[in-house]
mmCIF file of C-alpha atoms and ligand atoms in Angstrom:
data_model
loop_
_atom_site.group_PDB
_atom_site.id
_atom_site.type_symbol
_atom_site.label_atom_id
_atom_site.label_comp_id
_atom_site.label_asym_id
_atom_site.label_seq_id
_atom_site.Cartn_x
_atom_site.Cartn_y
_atom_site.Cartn_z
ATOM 1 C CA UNK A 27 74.365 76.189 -76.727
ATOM 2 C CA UNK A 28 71.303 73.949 -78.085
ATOM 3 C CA UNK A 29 69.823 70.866 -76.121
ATOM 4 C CA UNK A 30 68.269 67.913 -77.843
ATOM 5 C CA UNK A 31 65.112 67.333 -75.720
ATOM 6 C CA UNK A 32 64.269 64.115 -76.939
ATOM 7 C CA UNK A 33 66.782 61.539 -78.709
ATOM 8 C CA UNK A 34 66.618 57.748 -78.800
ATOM 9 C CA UNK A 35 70.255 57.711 -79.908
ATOM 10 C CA UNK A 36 73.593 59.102 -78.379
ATOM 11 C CA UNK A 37 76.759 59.180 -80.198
ATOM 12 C CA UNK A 38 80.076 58.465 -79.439
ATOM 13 C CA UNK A 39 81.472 60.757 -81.826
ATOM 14 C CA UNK A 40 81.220 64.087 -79.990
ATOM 15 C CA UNK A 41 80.685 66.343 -84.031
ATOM 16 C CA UNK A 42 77.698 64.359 -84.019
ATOM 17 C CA UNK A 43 75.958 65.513 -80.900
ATOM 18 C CA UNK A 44 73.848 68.468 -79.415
ATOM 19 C CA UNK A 45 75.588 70.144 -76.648
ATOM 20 C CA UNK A 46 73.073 68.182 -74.168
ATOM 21 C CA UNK A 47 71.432 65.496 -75.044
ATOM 22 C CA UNK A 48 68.591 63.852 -73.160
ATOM 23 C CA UNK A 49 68.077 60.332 -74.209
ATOM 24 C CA UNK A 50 64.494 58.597 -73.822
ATOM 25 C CA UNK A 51 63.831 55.356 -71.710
ATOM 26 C CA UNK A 52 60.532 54.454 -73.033
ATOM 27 C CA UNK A 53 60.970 50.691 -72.293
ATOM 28 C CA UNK A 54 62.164 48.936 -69.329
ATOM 29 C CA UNK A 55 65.530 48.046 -71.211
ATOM 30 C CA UNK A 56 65.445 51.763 -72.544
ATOM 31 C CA UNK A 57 65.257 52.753 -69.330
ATOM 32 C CA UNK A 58 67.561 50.934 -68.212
ATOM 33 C CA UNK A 59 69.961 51.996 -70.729
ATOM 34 C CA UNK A 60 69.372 55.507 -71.148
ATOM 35 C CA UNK A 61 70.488 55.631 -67.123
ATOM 36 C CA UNK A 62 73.757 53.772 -67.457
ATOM 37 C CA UNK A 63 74.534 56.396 -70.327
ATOM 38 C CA UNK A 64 73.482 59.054 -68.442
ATOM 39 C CA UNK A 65 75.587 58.274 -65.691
ATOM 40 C CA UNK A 66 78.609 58.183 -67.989
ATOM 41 C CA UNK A 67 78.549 61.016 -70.182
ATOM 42 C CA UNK A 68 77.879 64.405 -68.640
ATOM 43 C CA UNK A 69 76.462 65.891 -71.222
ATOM 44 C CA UNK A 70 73.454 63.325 -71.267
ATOM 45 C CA UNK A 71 70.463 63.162 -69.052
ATOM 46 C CA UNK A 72 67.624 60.266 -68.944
ATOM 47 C CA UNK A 73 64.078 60.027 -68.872
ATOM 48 C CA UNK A 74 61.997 56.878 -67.738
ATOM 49 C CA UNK A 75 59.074 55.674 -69.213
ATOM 50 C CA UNK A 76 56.378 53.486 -70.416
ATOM 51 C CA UNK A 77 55.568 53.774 -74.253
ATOM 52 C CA UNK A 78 51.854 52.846 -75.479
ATOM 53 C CA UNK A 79 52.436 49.640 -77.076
ATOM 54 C CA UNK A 80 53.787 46.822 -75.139
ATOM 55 C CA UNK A 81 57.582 45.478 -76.223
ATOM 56 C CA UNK A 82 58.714 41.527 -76.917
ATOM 57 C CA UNK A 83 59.761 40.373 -74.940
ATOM 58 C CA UNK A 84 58.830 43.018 -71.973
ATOM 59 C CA UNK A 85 55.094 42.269 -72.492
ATOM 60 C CA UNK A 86 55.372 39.239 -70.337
ATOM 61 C CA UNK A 87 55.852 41.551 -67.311
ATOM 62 C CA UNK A 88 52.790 42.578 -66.162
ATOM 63 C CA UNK A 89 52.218 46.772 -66.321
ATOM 64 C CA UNK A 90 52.051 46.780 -62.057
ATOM 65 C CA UNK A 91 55.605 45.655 -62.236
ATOM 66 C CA UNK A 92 57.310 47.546 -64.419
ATOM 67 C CA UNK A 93 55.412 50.917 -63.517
ATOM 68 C CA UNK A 94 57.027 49.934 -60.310
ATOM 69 C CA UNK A 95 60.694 48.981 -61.992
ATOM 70 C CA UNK A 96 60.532 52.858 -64.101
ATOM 71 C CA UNK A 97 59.608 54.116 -60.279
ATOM 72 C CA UNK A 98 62.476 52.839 -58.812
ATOM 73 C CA UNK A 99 65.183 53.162 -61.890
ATOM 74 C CA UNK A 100 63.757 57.576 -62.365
ATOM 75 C CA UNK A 101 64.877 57.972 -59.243
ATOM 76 C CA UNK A 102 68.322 58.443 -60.303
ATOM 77 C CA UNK A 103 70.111 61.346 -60.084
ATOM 78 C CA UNK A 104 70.157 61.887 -63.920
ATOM 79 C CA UNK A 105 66.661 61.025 -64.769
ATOM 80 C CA UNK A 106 65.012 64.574 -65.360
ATOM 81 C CA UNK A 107 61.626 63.279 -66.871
ATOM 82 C CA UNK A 108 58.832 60.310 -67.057
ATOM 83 C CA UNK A 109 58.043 59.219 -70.266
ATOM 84 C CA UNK A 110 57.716 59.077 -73.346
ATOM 85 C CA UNK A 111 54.150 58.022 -72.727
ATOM 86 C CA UNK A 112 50.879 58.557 -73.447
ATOM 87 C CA UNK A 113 48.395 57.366 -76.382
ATOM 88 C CA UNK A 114 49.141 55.723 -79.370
ATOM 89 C CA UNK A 115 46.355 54.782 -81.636
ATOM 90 C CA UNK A 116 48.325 53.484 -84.719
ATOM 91 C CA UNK A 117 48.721 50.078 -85.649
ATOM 92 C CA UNK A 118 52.098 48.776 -83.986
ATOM 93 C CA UNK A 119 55.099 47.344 -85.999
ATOM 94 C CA UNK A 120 56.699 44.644 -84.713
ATOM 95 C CA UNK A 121 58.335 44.066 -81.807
ATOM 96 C CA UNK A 122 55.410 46.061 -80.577
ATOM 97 C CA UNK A 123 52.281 44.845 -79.365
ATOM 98 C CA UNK A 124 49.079 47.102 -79.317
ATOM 99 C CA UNK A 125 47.389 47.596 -75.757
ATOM 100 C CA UNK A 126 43.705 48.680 -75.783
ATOM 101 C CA UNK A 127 42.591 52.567 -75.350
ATOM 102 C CA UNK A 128 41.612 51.882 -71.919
ATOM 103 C CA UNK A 129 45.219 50.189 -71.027
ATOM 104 C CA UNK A 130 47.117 52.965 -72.644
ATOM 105 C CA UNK A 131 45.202 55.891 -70.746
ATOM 106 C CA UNK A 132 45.373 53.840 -67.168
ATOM 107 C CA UNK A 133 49.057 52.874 -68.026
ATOM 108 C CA UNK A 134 49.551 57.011 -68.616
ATOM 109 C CA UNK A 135 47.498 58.173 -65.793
ATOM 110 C CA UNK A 136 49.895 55.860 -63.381
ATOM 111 C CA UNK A 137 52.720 57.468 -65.141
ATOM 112 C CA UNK A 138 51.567 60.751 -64.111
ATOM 113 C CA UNK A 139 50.936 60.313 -60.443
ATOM 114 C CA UNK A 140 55.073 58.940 -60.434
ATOM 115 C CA UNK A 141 55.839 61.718 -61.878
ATOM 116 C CA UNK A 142 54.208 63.724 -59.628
ATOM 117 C CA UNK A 143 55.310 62.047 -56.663
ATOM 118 C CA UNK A 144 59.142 62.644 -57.806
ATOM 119 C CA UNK A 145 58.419 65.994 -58.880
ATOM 120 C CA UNK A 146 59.704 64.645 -62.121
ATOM 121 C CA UNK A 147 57.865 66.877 -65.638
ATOM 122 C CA UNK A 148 56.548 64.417 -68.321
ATOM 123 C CA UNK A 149 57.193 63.962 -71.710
ATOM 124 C CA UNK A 150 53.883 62.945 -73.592
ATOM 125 C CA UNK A 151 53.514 60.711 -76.714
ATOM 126 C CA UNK A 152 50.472 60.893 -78.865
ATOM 127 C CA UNK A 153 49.429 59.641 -82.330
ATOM 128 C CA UNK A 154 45.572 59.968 -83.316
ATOM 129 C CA UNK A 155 44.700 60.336 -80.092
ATOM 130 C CA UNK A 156 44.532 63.991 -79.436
ATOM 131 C CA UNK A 157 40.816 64.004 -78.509
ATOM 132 C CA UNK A 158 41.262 61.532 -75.520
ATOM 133 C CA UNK A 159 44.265 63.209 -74.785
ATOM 134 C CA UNK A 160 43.361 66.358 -74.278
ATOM 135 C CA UNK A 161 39.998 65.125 -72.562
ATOM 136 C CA UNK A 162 42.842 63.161 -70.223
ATOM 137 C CA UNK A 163 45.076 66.053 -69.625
ATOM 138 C CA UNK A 164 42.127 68.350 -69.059
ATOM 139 C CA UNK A 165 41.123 66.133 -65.826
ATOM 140 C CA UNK A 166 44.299 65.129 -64.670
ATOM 141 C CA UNK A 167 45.580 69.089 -64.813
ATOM 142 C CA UNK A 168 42.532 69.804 -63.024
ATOM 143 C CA UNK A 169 43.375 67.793 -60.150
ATOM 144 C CA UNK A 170 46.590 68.755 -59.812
ATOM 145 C CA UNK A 171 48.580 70.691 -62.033
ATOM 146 C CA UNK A 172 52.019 68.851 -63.513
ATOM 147 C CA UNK A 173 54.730 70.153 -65.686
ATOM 148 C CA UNK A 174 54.515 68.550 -69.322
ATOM 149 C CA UNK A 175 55.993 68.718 -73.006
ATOM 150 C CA UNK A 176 53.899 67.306 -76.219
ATOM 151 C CA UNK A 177 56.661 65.985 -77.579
ATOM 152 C CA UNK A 178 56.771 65.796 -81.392
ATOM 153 C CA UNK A 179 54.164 68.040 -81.653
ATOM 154 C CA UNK A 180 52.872 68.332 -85.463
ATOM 155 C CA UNK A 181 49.384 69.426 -84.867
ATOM 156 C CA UNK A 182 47.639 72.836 -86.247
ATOM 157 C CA UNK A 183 47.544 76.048 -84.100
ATOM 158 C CA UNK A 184 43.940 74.655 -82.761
ATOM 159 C CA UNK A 185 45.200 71.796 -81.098
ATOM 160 C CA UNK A 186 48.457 73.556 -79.980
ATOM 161 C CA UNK A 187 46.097 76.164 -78.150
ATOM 162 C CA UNK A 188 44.467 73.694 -75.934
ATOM 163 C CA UNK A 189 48.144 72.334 -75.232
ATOM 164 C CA UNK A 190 48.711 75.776 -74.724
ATOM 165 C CA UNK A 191 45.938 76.341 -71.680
ATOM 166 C CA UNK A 192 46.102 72.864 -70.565
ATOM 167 C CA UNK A 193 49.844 74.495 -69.929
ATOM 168 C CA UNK A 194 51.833 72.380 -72.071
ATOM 169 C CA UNK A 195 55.163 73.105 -73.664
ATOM 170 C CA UNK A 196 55.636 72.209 -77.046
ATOM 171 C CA UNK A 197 58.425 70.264 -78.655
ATOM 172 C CA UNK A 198 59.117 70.137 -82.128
ATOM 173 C CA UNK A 199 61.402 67.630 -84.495
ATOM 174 C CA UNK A 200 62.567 67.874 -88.383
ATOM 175 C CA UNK A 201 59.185 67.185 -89.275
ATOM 176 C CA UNK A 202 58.470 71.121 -89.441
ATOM 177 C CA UNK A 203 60.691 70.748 -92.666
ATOM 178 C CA UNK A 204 58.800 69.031 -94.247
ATOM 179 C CA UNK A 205 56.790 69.940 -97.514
ATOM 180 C CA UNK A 206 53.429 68.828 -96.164
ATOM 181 C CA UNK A 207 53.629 70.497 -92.718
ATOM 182 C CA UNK A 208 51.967 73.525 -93.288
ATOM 183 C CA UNK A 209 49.881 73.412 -90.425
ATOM 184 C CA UNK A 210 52.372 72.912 -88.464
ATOM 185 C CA UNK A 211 54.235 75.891 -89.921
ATOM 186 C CA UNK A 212 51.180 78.085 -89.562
ATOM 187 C CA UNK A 213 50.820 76.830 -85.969
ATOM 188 C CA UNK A 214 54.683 77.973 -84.966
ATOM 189 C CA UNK A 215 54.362 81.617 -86.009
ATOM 190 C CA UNK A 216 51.843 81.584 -83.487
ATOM 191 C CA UNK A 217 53.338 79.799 -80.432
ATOM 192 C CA UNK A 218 55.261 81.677 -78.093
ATOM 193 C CA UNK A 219 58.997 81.101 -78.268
ATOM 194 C CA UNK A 220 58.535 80.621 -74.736
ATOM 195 C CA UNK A 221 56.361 77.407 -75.186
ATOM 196 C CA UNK A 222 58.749 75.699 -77.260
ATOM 197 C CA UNK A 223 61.669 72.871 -77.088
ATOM 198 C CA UNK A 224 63.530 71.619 -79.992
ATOM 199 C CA UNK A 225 64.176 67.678 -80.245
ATOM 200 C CA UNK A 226 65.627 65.377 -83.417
ATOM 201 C CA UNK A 227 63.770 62.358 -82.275
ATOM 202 C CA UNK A 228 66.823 60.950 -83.122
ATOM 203 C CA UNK A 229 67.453 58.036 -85.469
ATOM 204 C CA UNK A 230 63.940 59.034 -86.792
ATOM 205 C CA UNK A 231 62.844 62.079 -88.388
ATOM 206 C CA UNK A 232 65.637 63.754 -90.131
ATOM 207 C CA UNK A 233 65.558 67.170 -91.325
ATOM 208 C CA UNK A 234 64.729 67.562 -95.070
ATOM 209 C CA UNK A 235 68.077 69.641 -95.724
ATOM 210 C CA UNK A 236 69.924 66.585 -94.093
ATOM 211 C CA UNK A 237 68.380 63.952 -96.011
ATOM 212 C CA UNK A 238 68.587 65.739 -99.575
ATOM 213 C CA UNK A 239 72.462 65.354 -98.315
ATOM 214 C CA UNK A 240 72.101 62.139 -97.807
ATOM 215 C CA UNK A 241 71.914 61.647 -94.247
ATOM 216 C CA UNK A 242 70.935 58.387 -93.707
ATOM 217 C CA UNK A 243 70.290 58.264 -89.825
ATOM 218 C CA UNK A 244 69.308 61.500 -88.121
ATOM 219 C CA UNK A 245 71.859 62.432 -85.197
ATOM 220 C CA UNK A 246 71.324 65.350 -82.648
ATOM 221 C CA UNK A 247 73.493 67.593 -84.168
ATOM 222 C CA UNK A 248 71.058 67.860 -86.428
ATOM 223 C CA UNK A 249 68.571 70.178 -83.764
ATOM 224 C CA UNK A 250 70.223 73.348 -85.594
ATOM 225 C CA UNK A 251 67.943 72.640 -88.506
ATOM 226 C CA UNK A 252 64.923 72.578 -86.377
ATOM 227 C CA UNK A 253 66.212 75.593 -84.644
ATOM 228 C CA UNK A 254 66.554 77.369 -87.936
ATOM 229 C CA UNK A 255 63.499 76.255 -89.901
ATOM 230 C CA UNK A 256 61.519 78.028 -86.370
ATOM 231 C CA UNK A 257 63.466 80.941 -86.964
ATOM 232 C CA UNK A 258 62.763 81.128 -90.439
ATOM 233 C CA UNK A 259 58.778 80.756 -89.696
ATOM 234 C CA UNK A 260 59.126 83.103 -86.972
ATOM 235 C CA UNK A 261 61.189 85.980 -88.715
ATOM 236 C CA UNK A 262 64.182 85.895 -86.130
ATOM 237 C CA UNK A 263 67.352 84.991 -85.802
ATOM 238 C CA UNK A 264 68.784 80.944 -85.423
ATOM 239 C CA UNK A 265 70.934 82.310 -82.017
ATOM 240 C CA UNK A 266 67.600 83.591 -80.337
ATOM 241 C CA UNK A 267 66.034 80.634 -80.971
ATOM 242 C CA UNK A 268 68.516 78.303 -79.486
ATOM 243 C CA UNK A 269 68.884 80.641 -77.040
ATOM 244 C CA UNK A 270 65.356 80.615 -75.948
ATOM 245 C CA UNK A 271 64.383 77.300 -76.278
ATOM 246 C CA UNK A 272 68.051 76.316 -74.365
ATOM 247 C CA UNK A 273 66.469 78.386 -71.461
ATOM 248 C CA UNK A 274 62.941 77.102 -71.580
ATOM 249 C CA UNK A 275 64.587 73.325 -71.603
ATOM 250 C CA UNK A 276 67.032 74.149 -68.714
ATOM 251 C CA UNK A 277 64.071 75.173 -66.978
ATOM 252 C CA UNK A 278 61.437 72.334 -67.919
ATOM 253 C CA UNK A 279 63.978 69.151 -67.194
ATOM 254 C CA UNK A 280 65.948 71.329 -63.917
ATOM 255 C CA UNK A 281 69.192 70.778 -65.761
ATOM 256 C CA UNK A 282 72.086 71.722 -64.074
HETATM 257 ZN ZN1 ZN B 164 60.560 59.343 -79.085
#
């Protein structure tokens, strides 16, 4: 059995899927939509969640209102996680509009106090900002201690051993195929098969193997390449890495 931690995608087609899927709300239509899918497949669970940059047309509700909208919609019985959220300091493509540092860390600090109030773990986003990140985390893990993954982690073993103490779990995409992650490589021999989810990031991010086939949109069947590029890195074999990471997501998101 393998689980996709972290797809923006389902399919229909049931070749074309991980055995559980959990699909991301990171918008309030997301959201909204990762729910109603949840509730109709079994094999899919939701998370809820405020991105970094703003949305058109969801940028003319203010933040207060649709925190409280994510509140109310993770509340359902599939929703196993806040987020993706956290800080994005890339320049946005459209439809996205680019909040300031200071919104993005308040609008992921309020993100972590619903998620600790439904005892819900959060799933973190984060581009360039590792420094404020980690300088956010540090506090906010100080205060009181909350179950979290990093997801698309492609950092070097540095960063991933602050994750590491800060507690963090790990999750990594297709981009660990790729040529020019070496760090990343060098960082995975090192992490403990315990700290680490597998995800597709689905339609992004597709596995180099895939796309020299000429897959065209990553789908989260694709999660066995992750699962076998780790096991590669790591010397061991494909089944104990699905195996293990199966376990450590089970555990993270409560599936059941
Ligand atoms: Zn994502």
């Amino acid at each position: 059995m393998i689980v996709d931690t972290h797809t923006h995608s389902i399919s229909e087609n049931n070749e074309e899927r991980a055995d559980i899927e959990i699909l991301i709300g990171h918008t309030l239509s997301e959201a909204k939509n990762a729910v109603e899918k949840a509730n109709s497949n079994d094999h899919v669970f939701a998370t809820c969640g405020l991105y970094p940059h703003d949305v058109i047309p969801e940028n003319e509700i203010p933040d207060g209102e649709k925190l409280k909208l994510i509140k109310e919609l993770a509340r359902s019985k599939k929703v196993v996680a806040i987020g993706e959220c956290g800080l994005d300091y890339t320049n946005p493509h459209l439809p996205e509009i680019k909040r300031s540092k200071d919104a993005q860390a308040s609008l992921f600090i309020s993100q972590i106090e619903i998620s600790r109030e439904l005892n819900l773990p959060i799933i973190i986003h984060s581009r360039q900002g590792t420094e404020d990140l980690l300088d956010i985390l540090g506090r906010e893990m100080g205060r009181a201690p909350f179950p979290a993954v990093w997801h698309c982690f492609c950092e070097n073993y540095e960063t991933a051993k602050k994750a590491l103490d800060l507690g963090l779990m790990l999750s990594i995409t297709g981009i660990v195929t790729y040529p020019n992650a070496g760090d990343l490589r060098d960082a995975i021999k090192r992490i403990p098969l315990e700290k680490i989810m597998l995800e597709t990031d689905s339609p992004y991010l597709i596995p180099i193997s895939a796309k020299k086939a000429g897959v065209k949109v990553n789908s989260s069947k694709y999660v066995k390449l992750v699962a076998q590029e780790i096991a590669e890195i790591k010397g061991i074999s494909t089944k104990e890495v699905e195996d293990r990471t199966t376990k450590n997501a089970f555990a993270f998101f409560k599936l059941k």
